[in-house]
PDB file of C-alpha atoms in Angstrom:
ATOM      1  CA  GLY A   1      -0.113   0.045  -0.321  1.00 58.00           C
ATOM      2  CA  ARG A   2       0.917   3.585  -0.096  1.00 73.00           C
ATOM      3  CA  GLU A   3       2.300   4.785   3.181  1.00 79.00           C
ATOM      4  CA  PRO A   4       3.422   8.698   3.400  1.00 78.00           C
ATOM      5  CA  ARG A   5       5.847   8.122   5.894  1.00 81.00           C
ATOM      6  CA  SER A   6       7.816   6.352   2.912  1.00 84.00           C
ATOM      7  CA  PHE A   7       7.726   9.481   0.811  1.00 83.00           C
ATOM      8  CA  PRO A   8      11.438  10.761   1.840  1.00 83.00           C
ATOM      9  CA  ALA A   9      13.372   7.632   1.371  1.00 86.00           C
ATOM     10  CA  ALA A  10      11.583   7.054  -2.219  1.00 87.00           C
ATOM     11  CA  ALA A  11      12.038  10.938  -3.124  1.00 84.00           C
ATOM     12  CA  ARG A  12      16.147  10.565  -2.205  1.00 87.00           C
ATOM     13  CA  ALA A  13      16.064   7.085  -4.004  1.00 91.00           C
ATOM     14  CA  ALA A  14      14.464   8.950  -7.026  1.00 90.00           C
ATOM     15  CA  TYR A  15      16.532  11.838  -7.107  1.00 87.00           C
ATOM     16  CA  GLY A  16      19.622  10.052  -6.437  1.00 92.00           C
ATOM     17  CA  VAL A  17      19.129   7.387  -9.341  1.00 94.00           C
ATOM     18  CA  MET A  18      18.073  10.296 -11.700  1.00 90.00           C
ATOM     19  CA  GLY A  19      21.141  12.366 -10.959  1.00 90.00           C
ATOM     20  CA  LEU A  20      23.633   9.347 -11.118  1.00 95.00           C
ATOM     21  CA  VAL A  21      22.072   8.463 -14.530  1.00 92.00           C
ATOM     22  CA  TYR A  22      22.153  11.974 -15.896  1.00 89.00           C
ATOM     23  CA  THR A  23      25.581  12.603 -14.657  1.00 93.00           C
ATOM     24  CA  CYS A  24      27.095   9.347 -16.315  1.00 94.00           C
ATOM     25  CA  THR A  25      25.263  10.074 -19.508  1.00 89.00           C
ATOM     26  CA  CYS A  26      26.856  13.486 -19.425  1.00 88.00           C
ATOM     27  CA  VAL A  27      30.408  12.308 -18.419  1.00 92.00           C
ATOM     28  CA  LEU A  28      30.375   9.575 -21.249  1.00 90.00           C
ATOM     29  CA  ALA A  29      28.958  11.971 -23.913  1.00 88.00           C
ATOM     30  CA  TYR A  30      31.368  14.503 -22.982  1.00 88.00           C
ATOM     31  CA  GLY A  31      34.121  11.716 -22.573  1.00 90.00           C
ATOM     32  CA  ALA A  32      33.170  10.276 -26.206  1.00 86.00           C
ATOM     33  CA  TYR A  33      32.721  13.545 -28.119  1.00 85.00           C
ATOM     34  CA  GLY A  34      34.283  16.405 -26.025  1.00 87.00           C
ATOM     35  CA  SER A  35      32.606  19.941 -26.702  1.00 84.00           C
ATOM     36  CA  GLU A  36      31.466  18.699 -30.217  1.00 87.00           C
ATOM     37  CA  VAL A  37      28.632  16.784 -28.125  1.00 87.00           C
ATOM     38  CA  ALA A  38      25.151  17.942 -29.525  1.00 85.00           C
ATOM     39  CA  GLY A  39      22.659  19.579 -27.742  1.00 78.00           C
ATOM     40  CA  TYR A  40      20.150  16.782 -28.578  1.00 82.00           C
ATOM     41  CA  LEU A  41      22.345  13.672 -27.670  1.00 86.00           C
ATOM     42  CA  PRO A  42      20.998  11.057 -29.945  1.00 89.00           C
ATOM     43  CA  ASP A  43      22.640  13.264 -33.010  1.00 89.00           C
ATOM     44  CA  SER A  44      26.038  12.926 -31.602  1.00 88.00           C
ATOM     45  CA  MET A  45      25.624   8.905 -32.055  1.00 87.00           C
ATOM     46  CA  PRO A  46      27.264   7.267 -34.952  1.00 89.00           C
ATOM     47  CA  PRO A  47      24.170   5.582 -37.503  1.00 94.00           C
ATOM     48  CA  GLY A  48      23.375   2.169 -36.438  1.00 95.00           C
ATOM     49  CA  HIS A  49      21.166  -0.160 -34.484  1.00 96.00           C
ATOM     50  CA  ALA A  50      22.013   1.718 -31.209  1.00 92.00           C
ATOM     51  CA  LYS A  51      20.878   4.779 -32.459  1.00 93.00           C
ATOM     52  CA  ARG A  52      17.557   3.428 -34.045  1.00 95.00           C
ATOM     53  CA  LEU A  53      16.901   1.870 -30.344  1.00 96.00           C
ATOM     54  CA  VAL A  54      17.780   5.372 -28.435  1.00 93.00           C
ATOM     55  CA  GLY A  55      15.201   7.069 -31.329  1.00 93.00           C
ATOM     56  CA  LEU A  56      12.719   3.830 -30.631  1.00 96.00           C
ATOM     57  CA  LEU A  57      13.040   4.684 -26.616  1.00 94.00           C
ATOM     58  CA  LEU A  58      12.800   8.408 -26.972  1.00 92.00           C
ATOM     59  CA  ALA A  59       9.591   7.832 -29.233  1.00 92.00           C
ATOM     60  CA  LEU A  60       7.988   5.710 -26.452  1.00 94.00           C
ATOM     61  CA  HIS A  61       8.878   7.955 -23.741  1.00 91.00           C
ATOM     62  CA  THR A  62       7.574  11.043 -25.601  1.00 88.00           C
ATOM     63  CA  ALA A  63       4.138   8.962 -26.117  1.00 89.00           C
ATOM     64  CA  VAL A  64       3.967   7.905 -22.730  1.00 91.00           C
ATOM     65  CA  ALA A  65       5.070  11.423 -21.267  1.00 89.00           C
ATOM     66  CA  TYR A  66       2.486  13.258 -23.476  1.00 87.00           C
ATOM     67  CA  MET A  67      -0.123  11.091 -22.752  1.00 86.00           C
ATOM     68  CA  VAL A  68       0.520  11.649 -18.544  1.00 87.00           C
ATOM     69  CA  ALA A  69       1.123  15.274 -19.238  1.00 87.00           C
ATOM     70  CA  ALA A  70      -1.800  15.628 -21.448  1.00 90.00           C
ATOM     71  CA  GLN A  71      -4.504  13.810 -19.525  1.00 90.00           C
ATOM     72  CA  PRO A  72      -5.187  17.114 -16.904  1.00 91.00           C
ATOM     73  CA  LEU A  73      -5.412  19.297 -19.765  1.00 91.00           C
ATOM     74  CA  HIS A  74      -7.684  17.233 -22.066  1.00 90.00           C
ATOM     75  CA  ARG A  75     -10.188  16.526 -19.018  1.00 89.00           C
ATOM     76  CA  SER A  76     -10.295  20.035 -17.990  1.00 90.00           C
ATOM     77  CA  ILE A  77     -11.279  21.166 -21.754  1.00 90.00           C
ATOM     78  CA  HIS A  78     -13.849  17.982 -21.867  1.00 88.00           C
ATOM     79  CA  ALA A  79     -15.203  18.980 -18.674  1.00 86.00           C
ATOM     80  CA  SER A  80     -15.877  22.878 -19.732  1.00 87.00           C
ATOM     81  CA  LEU A  81     -17.172  21.556 -23.132  1.00 84.00           C
ATOM     82  CA  LEU A  82     -19.969  18.989 -21.429  1.00 76.00           C
ATOM     83  CA  ALA A  83     -22.534  20.546 -19.433  1.00 61.00           C
ATOM     84  CA  GLU A  84     -23.432  17.149 -17.848  1.00 68.00           C
ATOM     85  CA  PRO A  85     -20.687  15.144 -16.567  1.00 65.00           C
ATOM     86  CA  GLY A  86     -21.015  11.376 -17.498  1.00 69.00           C
ATOM     87  CA  GLY A  87     -20.417   8.481 -20.176  1.00 74.00           C
ATOM     88  CA  GLY A  88     -21.775   7.568 -23.500  1.00 82.00           C
ATOM     89  CA  ALA A  89     -21.343   8.034 -26.963  1.00 85.00           C
ATOM     90  CA  ARG A  90     -21.564  12.078 -27.115  1.00 83.00           C
ATOM     91  CA  ALA A  91     -18.760  12.300 -24.081  1.00 85.00           C
ATOM     92  CA  ALA A  92     -16.472   9.565 -26.060  1.00 87.00           C
ATOM     93  CA  LEU A  93     -16.761  11.296 -29.502  1.00 89.00           C
ATOM     94  CA  CYS A  94     -16.021  14.745 -27.346  1.00 88.00           C
ATOM     95  CA  TRP A  95     -13.071  13.325 -25.792  1.00 88.00           C
ATOM     96  CA  LEU A  96     -11.456  11.699 -29.023  1.00 90.00           C
ATOM     97  CA  CYS A  97     -12.009  15.484 -30.601  1.00 91.00           C
ATOM     98  CA  VAL A  98     -10.403  17.122 -27.558  1.00 91.00           C
ATOM     99  CA  SER A  99      -7.356  14.971 -27.439  1.00 91.00           C
ATOM    100  CA  SER A 100      -7.072  14.711 -30.994  1.00 92.00           C
ATOM    101  CA  GLY A 101      -7.556  18.417 -31.239  1.00 93.00           C
ATOM    102  CA  VAL A 102      -4.681  19.352 -28.447  1.00 92.00           C
ATOM    103  CA  LEU A 103      -2.170  16.592 -29.985  1.00 90.00           C
ATOM    104  CA  LEU A 104      -2.558  18.481 -33.750  1.00 93.00           C
ATOM    105  CA  LEU A 105      -2.356  21.679 -32.311  1.00 92.00           C
ATOM    106  CA  SER A 106       0.536  21.070 -30.463  1.00 87.00           C
ATOM    107  CA  ILE A 107       2.275  19.225 -33.677  1.00 87.00           C
ATOM    108  CA  VAL A 108       1.343  22.172 -35.847  1.00 89.00           C
ATOM    109  CA  LEU A 109       2.832  24.552 -33.504  1.00 84.00           C
ATOM    110  CA  ALA A 110       6.145  22.375 -33.249  1.00 81.00           C
ATOM    111  CA  THR A 111       6.463  22.466 -36.747  1.00 86.00           C
ATOM    112  CA  ALA A 112       5.263  25.976 -37.629  1.00 85.00           C
ATOM    113  CA  VAL A 113       7.183  28.101 -35.646  1.00 80.00           C
ATOM    114  CA  PRO A 114      10.651  28.088 -36.993  1.00 82.00           C
ATOM    115  CA  PHE A 115      12.808  28.536 -33.860  1.00 82.00           C
ATOM    116  CA  PHE A 116      10.638  26.245 -31.908  1.00 79.00           C
ATOM    117  CA  SER A 117      13.861  24.438 -30.389  1.00 79.00           C
ATOM    118  CA  ASP A 118      15.179  27.729 -29.356  1.00 84.00           C
ATOM    119  CA  LEU A 119      11.716  28.784 -27.558  1.00 85.00           C
ATOM    120  CA  GLN A 120      11.754  25.221 -26.220  1.00 84.00           C
ATOM    121  CA  SER A 121      15.035  25.559 -24.544  1.00 86.00           C
ATOM    122  CA  LEU A 122      14.332  28.678 -23.330  1.00 89.00           C
ATOM    123  CA  LEU A 123      10.892  27.768 -21.698  1.00 90.00           C
ATOM    124  CA  GLY A 124      12.637  24.374 -20.630  1.00 89.00           C
ATOM    125  CA  SER A 125      15.494  26.577 -18.925  1.00 90.00           C
ATOM    126  CA  LEU A 126      12.676  28.830 -17.150  1.00 93.00           C
ATOM    127  CA  ALA A 127      10.282  25.983 -16.132  1.00 93.00           C
ATOM    128  CA  GLY A 128      12.380  22.609 -15.896  1.00 91.00           C
ATOM    129  CA  ALA A 129      14.662  23.294 -13.094  1.00 91.00           C
ATOM    130  CA  PRO A 130      11.655  24.480 -10.524  1.00 94.00           C
ATOM    131  CA  MET A 131       9.192  21.868 -11.226  1.00 93.00           C
ATOM    132  CA  MET A 132      12.049  19.362 -11.121  1.00 91.00           C
ATOM    133  CA  PHE A 133      13.947  20.495  -8.249  1.00 93.00           C
ATOM    134  CA  GLY A 134      12.275  23.444  -6.716  1.00 95.00           C
ATOM    135  CA  PHE A 135       8.669  23.052  -6.199  1.00 95.00           C
ATOM    136  CA  PRO A 136       8.877  19.256  -4.912  1.00 93.00           C
ATOM    137  CA  ALA A 137      11.541  20.514  -2.128  1.00 94.00           C
ATOM    138  CA  LEU A 138       9.214  23.469  -1.297  1.00 96.00           C
ATOM    139  CA  PHE A 139       6.204  21.180  -1.520  1.00 95.00           C
ATOM    140  CA  TYR A 140       7.872  18.740   0.648  1.00 93.00           C
ATOM    141  CA  LEU A 141       9.279  21.558   3.104  1.00 95.00           C
ATOM    142  CA  ARG A 142       5.609  22.897   3.236  1.00 95.00           C
ATOM    143  CA  ALA A 143       3.818  19.253   3.576  1.00 94.00           C
ATOM    144  CA  CYS A 144       6.155  18.757   6.339  1.00 93.00           C
ATOM    145  CA  ARG A 145       5.207  21.848   8.205  1.00 93.00           C
ATOM    146  CA  ALA A 146       1.475  21.724   7.768  1.00 95.00           C
ATOM    147  CA  HIS A 147       1.302  18.412   9.198  1.00 93.00           C
ATOM    148  CA  GLY A 148       4.034  18.854  12.020  1.00 93.00           C
ATOM    149  CA  LEU A 149       6.626  16.682  11.133  1.00 91.00           C
ATOM    150  CA  ALA A 150      10.462  17.558  11.660  1.00 91.00           C
ATOM    151  CA  LEU A 151      12.831  17.137   8.964  1.00 91.00           C
ATOM    152  CA  SER A 152      16.148  15.285   9.442  1.00 92.00           C
ATOM    153  CA  TRP A 153      19.240  17.675   8.985  1.00 94.00           C
ATOM    154  CA  PHE A 154      20.042  15.928   5.486  1.00 93.00           C
ATOM    155  CA  ASP A 155      16.563  16.286   4.118  1.00 92.00           C
ATOM    156  CA  ALA A 156      16.269  20.077   5.386  1.00 94.00           C
ATOM    157  CA  ALA A 157      19.746  20.543   3.773  1.00 96.00           C
ATOM    158  CA  ALA A 158      19.034  18.853   0.492  1.00 94.00           C
ATOM    159  CA  CYS A 159      15.341  20.955   0.071  1.00 95.00           C
ATOM    160  CA  HIS A 160      17.428  24.295   0.887  1.00 96.00           C
ATOM    161  CA  PHE A 161      20.242  23.111  -1.350  1.00 97.00           C
ATOM    162  CA  LEU A 162      17.705  22.602  -4.337  1.00 95.00           C
ATOM    163  CA  LEU A 163      15.590  25.687  -3.346  1.00 96.00           C
ATOM    164  CA  TYR A 164      18.039  28.344  -2.604  1.00 96.00           C
ATOM    165  CA  LEU A 165      21.389  27.109  -4.785  1.00 97.00           C
ATOM    166  CA  LEU A 166      20.495  24.701  -7.817  1.00 96.00           C
ATOM    167  CA  THR A 167      17.168  25.922  -9.134  1.00 96.00           C
ATOM    168  CA  PRO A 168      18.189  29.411  -9.323  1.00 96.00           C
ATOM    169  CA  THR A 169      21.562  28.527 -10.762  1.00 96.00           C
ATOM    170  CA  LEU A 170      19.932  26.176 -13.498  1.00 94.00           C
ATOM    171  CA  VAL A 171      17.501  28.987 -14.290  1.00 95.00           C
ATOM    172  CA  VAL A 172      19.894  31.854 -14.748  1.00 95.00           C
ATOM    173  CA  LEU A 173      22.535  29.877 -16.465  1.00 93.00           C
ATOM    174  CA  GLY A 174      19.673  27.805 -18.716  1.00 91.00           C
ATOM    175  CA  THR A 175      18.253  31.038 -19.463  1.00 92.00           C
ATOM    176  CA  LEU A 176      21.229  32.846 -20.675  1.00 92.00           C
ATOM    177  CA  GLY A 177      22.556  29.884 -22.835  1.00 88.00           C
ATOM    178  CA  SER A 178      19.042  29.639 -24.214  1.00 87.00           C
ATOM    179  CA  MET A 179      19.182  33.345 -25.405  1.00 87.00           C
ATOM    180  CA  ARG A 180      22.370  33.038 -26.923  1.00 83.00           C
ATOM    181  CA  PHE A 181      20.397  31.228 -29.790  1.00 74.00           C
ATOM    182  CA  ILE A 182      17.352  33.285 -30.069  1.00 73.00           C
TER     183      ILE A 182
END
């Protein structure tokens, strides 16, 4: 079952594994290609089975991430279009139109804007670090305070590092790096 008290250990493990994987990926890519490593890492790979496998895995990851991230947006639009909640053919057709329309709009915007990757980079640098590092730490601190839970020194130090050092540093450096290409 779900046990809220196990969240700190799960969060530490998840952040530790993600940090290790990202660090190893960066070190290996830089070790193999030096400063010539492409911004989109698969572009640095030589043609072959490994590159095709990476492309397939990225396509699957993108599809799953889109489905997970887009569901709340689809649900909100769907609920605002249907006056009465419930199922049935009309609701299913409305859901199909909403989800397909959002997907189509996303594809059109991604391909129609000539500097989309630069814009995406800027938006990612502004929002990525807060969403991945800042907000989880902030929400954890606020939840502990709201429930009267004491933080271990490690949890407090990690949360403050993420909130006050890592997140602002990544936002500033990422934004400056993205602005060079716009």
